[in-house]
């Protein structure tokens, strides 16, 4: 049986389903092919479930640490299986919602694995092994990414877990080693440390979250250390074996090659993700990914092959859901022939949901320095902010970075409570080419955490208000 569509989107994650909705709204007869659940990694086994567990673990920890506020929670306990079930309820509801959205926009959904079978043709293999041919005018690759595997550390989801396995645990492990001190390693490290797991983070580089300015990472690292997290920096995992009592004897080496044994219940591997560009039959349409497996695209998300577009993790960093969605909208507009469709990298907020949260928009300071860009900065510490004190969350700071000459904001960085929410206003400021003075002249509600941005903007203009020069 064969069917014909104007546009086919392979992958129903935040890139693919958004692209499909827009395609249908532009009048295209559209199909989404998804082999698993709608919503992709982000909704089902990534952003949303991790944020649910981050929230639950914070509620637990806040109650446990509430003595200073007169809260006595000595008998507090967590039923982790119920926490995970609550999280699964949220992802189920959201995934169902996407199904409704697609249906409401008259987008067809086919469950199965798609492979190109020559130009303009796809073959979809369904779970029962049957195959269906789909003809299309335009196709969008939105196939996402998969956790990288370290040789010798095969994911069995019992001893060696990827993030999906870690988010599905039914009980709190007594101990866990996390390979990789990047975004996933620190976010999930926080979750398990907060609910009582003894966490060791093994990071190959000399620092955590290496792409961030170091002063943004420092408050996170020290809060983790206070929770008892051990950071083995400059260490690499080399092998593991099972102990007599079923634990994992993990062997890591330092830079000099000296071995250290870490015995834990679970090992979570979070050393990055690779693009899903294999087994798609790309050779049948003459599309060759780059050496790292990424599909190269132009500003309209076009690949080198006419009528084939690509969006999201499969086209490269940053691997972020909101970047994928934005690219999906651009691809849909390009396919529909709308003038002016173009992906702009200027404002892609980056949020790390650690405690405190880190949120940035625009380049890092070290990147600006390396590029020889002349900037002025203003910074304000949450410790001096009334609202932060009342929220019992005084770690961190906000920093506004502005062009030295024009005052136009180049970037904003926040490490502190609710940084993930505060960064939205900063993104708008950069997008609108606002100056530090514009933010300083904007009346902010008091008392709010957003005043950290206001005060940092005042400082960037050279006229700090609630801090001494
Ligand atoms: P990552 O790239 O953030 O961090 C991986 C870390 O592992 C790096 O620091 C690297 O030096 C280290 N590493 C690599 N090989 C190692 C080894 N053999 N032993 C020890 N350390 C090693 O990757 P991660 O955390 O896996 O996240 C993958 C992607 O998922 C990220 O690129 C991010 O885009 C996305 N993500 C985004 C989130 C957010 O926006 N809040 C949350 C979670 C993931």
JSON list of N, CA and C in Angstrom, two decimals, residues 105-158:
[
{"chain": "A", "resi": 105, "resn": "UNK", "atom": "N", "xyz": [-4.85, 19.75, 13.67]},
{"chain": "A", "resi": 105, "resn": "UNK", "atom": "CA", "xyz": [-4.28, 20.47, 12.52]},
{"chain": "A", "resi": 105, "resn": "UNK", "atom": "C", "xyz": [-4.29, 19.62, 11.25]},
{"chain": "A", "resi": 106, "resn": "UNK", "atom": "N", "xyz": [-4.96, 18.46, 11.34]},
{"chain": "A", "resi": 106, "resn": "UNK", "atom": "CA", "xyz": [-5.11, 17.54, 10.19]},
{"chain": "A", "resi": 106, "resn": "UNK", "atom": "C", "xyz": [-3.77, 16.97, 9.71]},
{"chain": "A", "resi": 107, "resn": "UNK", "atom": "N", "xyz": [-2.87, 16.75, 10.66]},
{"chain": "A", "resi": 107, "resn": "UNK", "atom": "CA", "xyz": [-1.60, 16.08, 10.33]},
{"chain": "A", "resi": 107, "resn": "UNK", "atom": "C", "xyz": [-1.80, 14.59, 10.60]},
{"chain": "A", "resi": 108, "resn": "UNK", "atom": "N", "xyz": [-1.43, 13.74, 9.65]},
{"chain": "A", "resi": 108, "resn": "UNK", "atom": "CA", "xyz": [-1.50, 12.30, 9.87]},
{"chain": "A", "resi": 108, "resn": "UNK", "atom": "C", "xyz": [-0.25, 11.83, 10.63]},
{"chain": "A", "resi": 109, "resn": "UNK", "atom": "N", "xyz": [-0.43, 10.80, 11.45]},
{"chain": "A", "resi": 109, "resn": "UNK", "atom": "CA", "xyz": [0.70, 10.23, 12.19]},
{"chain": "A", "resi": 109, "resn": "UNK", "atom": "C", "xyz": [0.80, 8.76, 11.85]},
{"chain": "A", "resi": 110, "resn": "UNK", "atom": "N", "xyz": [2.01, 8.30, 11.53]},
{"chain": "A", "resi": 110, "resn": "UNK", "atom": "CA", "xyz": [2.23, 6.88, 11.25]},
{"chain": "A", "resi": 110, "resn": "UNK", "atom": "C", "xyz": [3.27, 6.38, 12.24]},
{"chain": "A", "resi": 111, "resn": "UNK", "atom": "N", "xyz": [2.95, 5.30, 12.94]},
{"chain": "A", "resi": 111, "resn": "UNK", "atom": "CA", "xyz": [3.91, 4.75, 13.91]},
{"chain": "A", "resi": 111, "resn": "UNK", "atom": "C", "xyz": [4.77, 3.72, 13.20]},
{"chain": "A", "resi": 112, "resn": "UNK", "atom": "N", "xyz": [6.07, 3.97, 13.15]},
{"chain": "A", "resi": 112, "resn": "UNK", "atom": "CA", "xyz": [6.98, 3.04, 12.49]},
{"chain": "A", "resi": 112, "resn": "UNK", "atom": "C", "xyz": [8.32, 3.72, 12.24]},
{"chain": "A", "resi": 113, "resn": "UNK", "atom": "N", "xyz": [9.26, 2.93, 11.68]},
{"chain": "A", "resi": 113, "resn": "UNK", "atom": "CA", "xyz": [10.60, 3.46, 11.39]},
{"chain": "A", "resi": 113, "resn": "UNK", "atom": "C", "xyz": [10.69, 3.77, 9.90]},
{"chain": "A", "resi": 114, "resn": "UNK", "atom": "N", "xyz": [11.09, 5.01, 9.59]},
{"chain": "A", "resi": 114, "resn": "UNK", "atom": "CA", "xyz": [11.15, 5.43, 8.19]},
{"chain": "A", "resi": 114, "resn": "UNK", "atom": "C", "xyz": [12.57, 5.34, 7.65]},
{"chain": "A", "resi": 115, "resn": "UNK", "atom": "N", "xyz": [12.68, 4.89, 6.38]},
{"chain": "A", "resi": 115, "resn": "UNK", "atom": "CA", "xyz": [13.95, 4.88, 5.64]},
{"chain": "A", "resi": 115, "resn": "UNK", "atom": "C", "xyz": [13.68, 5.44, 4.26]},
{"chain": "A", "resi": 116, "resn": "UNK", "atom": "N", "xyz": [14.61, 6.28, 3.78]},
{"chain": "A", "resi": 116, "resn": "UNK", "atom": "CA", "xyz": [14.48, 6.72, 2.39]},
{"chain": "A", "resi": 116, "resn": "UNK", "atom": "C", "xyz": [14.69, 5.53, 1.47]},
{"chain": "A", "resi": 117, "resn": "UNK", "atom": "N", "xyz": [13.96, 5.55, 0.35]},
{"chain": "A", "resi": 117, "resn": "UNK", "atom": "CA", "xyz": [14.04, 4.45, -0.61]},
{"chain": "A", "resi": 117, "resn": "UNK", "atom": "C", "xyz": [14.12, 5.07, -2.00]},
{"chain": "A", "resi": 118, "resn": "UNK", "atom": "N", "xyz": [15.11, 5.97, -2.14]},
{"chain": "A", "resi": 118, "resn": "UNK", "atom": "CA", "xyz": [15.24, 6.70, -3.40]},
{"chain": "A", "resi": 118, "resn": "UNK", "atom": "C", "xyz": [14.55, 8.04, -3.30]},
{"chain": "A", "resi": 119, "resn": "UNK", "atom": "N", "xyz": [14.77, 8.94, -4.27]},
{"chain": "A", "resi": 119, "resn": "UNK", "atom": "CA", "xyz": [14.19, 10.28, -4.22]},
{"chain": "A", "resi": 119, "resn": "UNK", "atom": "C", "xyz": [12.66, 10.26, -4.15]},
{"chain": "A", "resi": 120, "resn": "UNK", "atom": "N", "xyz": [12.13, 11.07, -3.24]},
{"chain": "A", "resi": 120, "resn": "UNK", "atom": "CA", "xyz": [10.67, 11.21, -3.15]},
{"chain": "A", "resi": 120, "resn": "UNK", "atom": "C", "xyz": [9.95, 10.02, -2.57]},
{"chain": "A", "resi": 121, "resn": "UNK", "atom": "N", "xyz": [10.70, 9.06, -2.01]},
{"chain": "A", "resi": 121, "resn": "UNK", "atom": "CA", "xyz": [10.04, 7.84, -1.52]},
{"chain": "A", "resi": 121, "resn": "UNK", "atom": "C", "xyz": [10.64, 7.40, -0.17]},
{"chain": "A", "resi": 122, "resn": "UNK", "atom": "N", "xyz": [9.71, 7.01, 0.72]},
{"chain": "A", "resi": 122, "resn": "UNK", "atom": "CA", "xyz": [10.12, 6.48, 2.02]},
{"chain": "A", "resi": 122, "resn": "UNK", "atom": "C", "xyz": [9.51, 5.12, 2.21]},
{"chain": "A", "resi": 123, "resn": "UNK", "atom": "N", "xyz": [10.21, 4.25, 2.98]},
{"chain": "A", "resi": 123, "resn": "UNK", "atom": "CA", "xyz": [9.59, 2.99, 3.36]},
{"chain": "A", "resi": 123, "resn": "UNK", "atom": "C", "xyz": [9.45, 3.00, 4.88]},
{"chain": "A", "resi": 124, "resn": "UNK", "atom": "N", "xyz": [8.24, 2.76, 5.37]},
{"chain": "A", "resi": 124, "resn": "UNK", "atom": "CA", "xyz": [8.00, 2.79, 6.82]},
{"chain": "A", "resi": 124, "resn": "UNK", "atom": "C", "xyz": [7.74, 1.36, 7.30]},
{"chain": "A", "resi": 125, "resn": "UNK", "atom": "N", "xyz": [8.59, 0.91, 8.25]},
{"chain": "A", "resi": 125, "resn": "UNK", "atom": "CA", "xyz": [8.41, -0.43, 8.82]},
{"chain": "A", "resi": 125, "resn": "UNK", "atom": "C", "xyz": [7.69, -0.29, 10.15]},
{"chain": "A", "resi": 126, "resn": "UNK", "atom": "N", "xyz": [6.56, -0.98, 10.27]},
{"chain": "A", "resi": 126, "resn": "UNK", "atom": "CA", "xyz": [5.75, -0.87, 11.49]},
{"chain": "A", "resi": 126, "resn": "UNK", "atom": "C", "xyz": [6.18, -1.93, 12.50]},
{"chain": "A", "resi": 127, "resn": "UNK", "atom": "N", "xyz": [5.66, -1.82, 13.71]},
{"chain": "A", "resi": 127, "resn": "UNK", "atom": "CA", "xyz": [6.05, -2.73, 14.80]},
{"chain": "A", "resi": 127, "resn": "UNK", "atom": "C", "xyz": [5.77, -4.19, 14.43]},
{"chain": "A", "resi": 128, "resn": "UNK", "atom": "N", "xyz": [4.72, -4.45, 13.66]},
{"chain": "A", "resi": 128, "resn": "UNK", "atom": "CA", "xyz": [4.38, -5.84, 13.31]},
{"chain": "A", "resi": 128, "resn": "UNK", "atom": "C", "xyz": [5.18, -6.33, 12.09]},
{"chain": "A", "resi": 129, "resn": "UNK", "atom": "N", "xyz": [6.13, -5.53, 11.62]},
{"chain": "A", "resi": 129, "resn": "UNK", "atom": "CA", "xyz": [6.99, -5.95, 10.51]},
{"chain": "A", "resi": 129, "resn": "UNK", "atom": "C", "xyz": [6.47, -5.59, 9.13]},
{"chain": "A", "resi": 130, "resn": "UNK", "atom": "N", "xyz": [5.21, -5.14, 9.06]},
{"chain": "A", "resi": 130, "resn": "UNK", "atom": "CA", "xyz": [4.68, -4.76, 7.74]},
{"chain": "A", "resi": 130, "resn": "UNK", "atom": "C", "xyz": [5.31, -3.44, 7.28]},
{"chain": "A", "resi": 131, "resn": "UNK", "atom": "N", "xyz": [5.32, -3.28, 5.96]},
{"chain": "A", "resi": 131, "resn": "UNK", "atom": "CA", "xyz": [5.96, -2.08, 5.40]},
{"chain": "A", "resi": 131, "resn": "UNK", "atom": "C", "xyz": [4.97, -1.28, 4.59]},
{"chain": "A", "resi": 132, "resn": "UNK", "atom": "N", "xyz": [5.17, 0.01, 4.60]},
{"chain": "A", "resi": 132, "resn": "UNK", "atom": "CA", "xyz": [4.31, 0.88, 3.79]},
{"chain": "A", "resi": 132, "resn": "UNK", "atom": "C", "xyz": [5.19, 1.89, 3.04]},
{"chain": "A", "resi": 133, "resn": "UNK", "atom": "N", "xyz": [4.86, 2.12, 1.79]},
{"chain": "A", "resi": 133, "resn": "UNK", "atom": "CA", "xyz": [5.60, 3.11, 1.00]},
{"chain": "A", "resi": 133, "resn": "UNK", "atom": "C", "xyz": [4.88, 4.45, 1.05]},
{"chain": "A", "resi": 134, "resn": "UNK", "atom": "N", "xyz": [5.67, 5.50, 1.24]},
{"chain": "A", "resi": 134, "resn": "UNK", "atom": "CA", "xyz": [5.10, 6.85, 1.28]},
{"chain": "A", "resi": 134, "resn": "UNK", "atom": "C", "xyz": [5.82, 7.69, 0.22]},
{"chain": "A", "resi": 135, "resn": "UNK", "atom": "N", "xyz": [5.07, 8.34, -0.64]},
{"chain": "A", "resi": 135, "resn": "UNK", "atom": "CA", "xyz": [5.65, 9.27, -1.62]},
{"chain": "A", "resi": 135, "resn": "UNK", "atom": "C", "xyz": [5.50, 10.69, -1.08]},
{"chain": "A", "resi": 136, "resn": "UNK", "atom": "N", "xyz": [6.52, 11.49, -1.31]},
{"chain": "A", "resi": 136, "resn": "UNK", "atom": "CA", "xyz": [6.45, 12.87, -0.78]},
{"chain": "A", "resi": 136, "resn": "UNK", "atom": "C", "xyz": [7.06, 13.85, -1.77]},
{"chain": "A", "resi": 137, "resn": "UNK", "atom": "N", "xyz": [6.63, 15.12, -1.62]},
{"chain": "A", "resi": 137, "resn": "UNK", "atom": "CA", "xyz": [7.27, 16.19, -2.39]},
{"chain": "A", "resi": 137, "resn": "UNK", "atom": "C", "xyz": [8.46, 16.73, -1.61]},
{"chain": "A", "resi": 138, "resn": "UNK", "atom": "N", "xyz": [8.26, 16.94, -0.28]},
{"chain": "A", "resi": 138, "resn": "UNK", "atom": "CA", "xyz": [9.33, 17.44, 0.59]},
{"chain": "A", "resi": 138, "resn": "UNK", "atom": "C", "xyz": [9.40, 16.58, 1.84]},
{"chain": "A", "resi": 139, "resn": "UNK", "atom": "N", "xyz": [10.64, 16.38, 2.35]},
{"chain": "A", "resi": 139, "resn": "UNK", "atom": "CA", "xyz": [10.80, 15.61, 3.59]},
{"chain": "A", "resi": 139, "resn": "UNK", "atom": "C", "xyz": [11.65, 16.42, 4.57]},
{"chain": "A", "resi": 140, "resn": "UNK", "atom": "N", "xyz": [11.34, 16.24, 5.86]},
{"chain": "A", "resi": 140, "resn": "UNK", "atom": "CA", "xyz": [12.11, 16.91, 6.92]},
{"chain": "A", "resi": 140, "resn": "UNK", "atom": "C", "xyz": [12.64, 15.84, 7.87]},
{"chain": "A", "resi": 141, "resn": "UNK", "atom": "N", "xyz": [13.96, 15.82, 8.01]},
{"chain": "A", "resi": 141, "resn": "UNK", "atom": "CA", "xyz": [14.58, 14.91, 8.96]},
{"chain": "A", "resi": 141, "resn": "UNK", "atom": "C", "xyz": [14.58, 15.56, 10.33]},
{"chain": "A", "resi": 142, "resn": "UNK", "atom": "N", "xyz": [13.92, 14.94, 11.30]},
{"chain": "A", "resi": 142, "resn": "UNK", "atom": "CA", "xyz": [13.89, 15.49, 12.66]},
{"chain": "A", "resi": 142, "resn": "UNK", "atom": "C", "xyz": [14.10, 14.32, 13.61]},
{"chain": "A", "resi": 143, "resn": "UNK", "atom": "N", "xyz": [15.19, 13.59, 13.36]},
{"chain": "A", "resi": 143, "resn": "UNK", "atom": "CA", "xyz": [15.38, 12.28, 14.00]},
{"chain": "A", "resi": 143, "resn": "UNK", "atom": "C", "xyz": [16.11, 12.34, 15.34]},
{"chain": "A", "resi": 144, "resn": "UNK", "atom": "N", "xyz": [16.59, 13.54, 15.73]},
{"chain": "A", "resi": 144, "resn": "UNK", "atom": "CA", "xyz": [17.13, 13.68, 17.07]},
{"chain": "A", "resi": 144, "resn": "UNK", "atom": "C", "xyz": [18.50, 13.08, 17.29]},
{"chain": "A", "resi": 145, "resn": "UNK", "atom": "N", "xyz": [18.72, 12.63, 18.54]},
{"chain": "A", "resi": 145, "resn": "UNK", "atom": "CA", "xyz": [20.04, 12.13, 18.93]},
{"chain": "A", "resi": 145, "resn": "UNK", "atom": "C", "xyz": [19.90, 11.02, 19.96]},
{"chain": "A", "resi": 146, "resn": "UNK", "atom": "N", "xyz": [21.01, 10.34, 20.22]},
{"chain": "A", "resi": 146, "resn": "UNK", "atom": "CA", "xyz": [21.04, 9.17, 21.11]},
{"chain": "A", "resi": 146, "resn": "UNK", "atom": "C", "xyz": [22.24, 9.32, 22.06]},
{"chain": "A", "resi": 147, "resn": "UNK", "atom": "N", "xyz": [22.13, 8.83, 23.31]},
{"chain": "A", "resi": 147, "resn": "UNK", "atom": "CA", "xyz": [23.30, 8.93, 24.20]},
{"chain": "A", "resi": 147, "resn": "UNK", "atom": "C", "xyz": [24.52, 8.22, 23.62]},
{"chain": "A", "resi": 148, "resn": "UNK", "atom": "N", "xyz": [25.68, 8.86, 23.77]},
{"chain": "A", "resi": 148, "resn": "UNK", "atom": "CA", "xyz": [26.94, 8.22, 23.35]},
{"chain": "A", "resi": 148, "resn": "UNK", "atom": "C", "xyz": [27.25, 7.10, 24.34]},
{"chain": "A", "resi": 149, "resn": "UNK", "atom": "N", "xyz": [27.81, 6.04, 23.83]},
{"chain": "A", "resi": 149, "resn": "UNK", "atom": "CA", "xyz": [28.18, 4.91, 24.70]},
{"chain": "A", "resi": 149, "resn": "UNK", "atom": "C", "xyz": [29.70, 4.88, 24.86]},
{"chain": "A", "resi": 150, "resn": "UNK", "atom": "N", "xyz": [30.19, 4.66, 26.07]},
{"chain": "A", "resi": 150, "resn": "UNK", "atom": "CA", "xyz": [31.64, 4.52, 26.26]},
{"chain": "A", "resi": 150, "resn": "UNK", "atom": "C", "xyz": [31.98, 3.04, 26.06]},
{"chain": "A", "resi": 151, "resn": "UNK", "atom": "N", "xyz": [33.06, 2.74, 25.33]},
{"chain": "A", "resi": 151, "resn": "UNK", "atom": "CA", "xyz": [33.42, 1.33, 25.13]},
{"chain": "A", "resi": 151, "resn": "UNK", "atom": "C", "xyz": [33.51, 0.60, 26.48]},
{"chain": "A", "resi": 152, "resn": "UNK", "atom": "N", "xyz": [32.90, -0.57, 26.53]},
{"chain": "A", "resi": 152, "resn": "UNK", "atom": "CA", "xyz": [32.93, -1.37, 27.76]},
{"chain": "A", "resi": 152, "resn": "UNK", "atom": "C", "xyz": [31.79, -1.05, 28.71]},
{"chain": "A", "resi": 153, "resn": "UNK", "atom": "N", "xyz": [31.06, 0.04, 28.45]},
{"chain": "A", "resi": 153, "resn": "UNK", "atom": "CA", "xyz": [29.95, 0.41, 29.33]},
{"chain": "A", "resi": 153, "resn": "UNK", "atom": "C", "xyz": [28.63, 0.30, 28.56]},
{"chain": "A", "resi": 154, "resn": "UNK", "atom": "N", "xyz": [28.27, -0.94, 28.28]},
{"chain": "A", "resi": 154, "resn": "UNK", "atom": "CA", "xyz": [27.03, -1.20, 27.52]},
{"chain": "A", "resi": 154, "resn": "UNK", "atom": "C", "xyz": [25.84, -0.92, 28.45]},
{"chain": "A", "resi": 155, "resn": "UNK", "atom": "N", "xyz": [24.87, -0.18, 27.94]},
{"chain": "A", "resi": 155, "resn": "UNK", "atom": "CA", "xyz": [23.70, 0.12, 28.77]},
{"chain": "A", "resi": 155, "resn": "UNK", "atom": "C", "xyz": [22.87, -1.14, 29.00]},
{"chain": "A", "resi": 156, "resn": "UNK", "atom": "N", "xyz": [22.84, -1.65, 30.25]},
{"chain": "A", "resi": 156, "resn": "UNK", "atom": "CA", "xyz": [21.94, -2.76, 30.55]},
{"chain": "A", "resi": 156, "resn": "UNK", "atom": "C", "xyz": [20.75, -2.25, 31.37]},
{"chain": "A", "resi": 157, "resn": "UNK", "atom": "N", "xyz": [20.79, -0.98, 31.71]},
{"chain": "A", "resi": 157, "resn": "UNK", "atom": "CA", "xyz": [19.74, -0.27, 32.48]},
{"chain": "A", "resi": 157, "resn": "UNK", "atom": "C", "xyz": [19.53, -0.91, 33.86]},
{"chain": "A", "resi": 158, "resn": "UNK", "atom": "N", "xyz": [20.47, -1.74, 34.28]},
{"chain": "A", "resi": 158, "resn": "UNK", "atom": "CA", "xyz": [20.43, -2.29, 35.64]},
{"chain": "A", "resi": 158, "resn": "UNK", "atom": "C", "xyz": [21.64, -1.74, 36.41]}
]
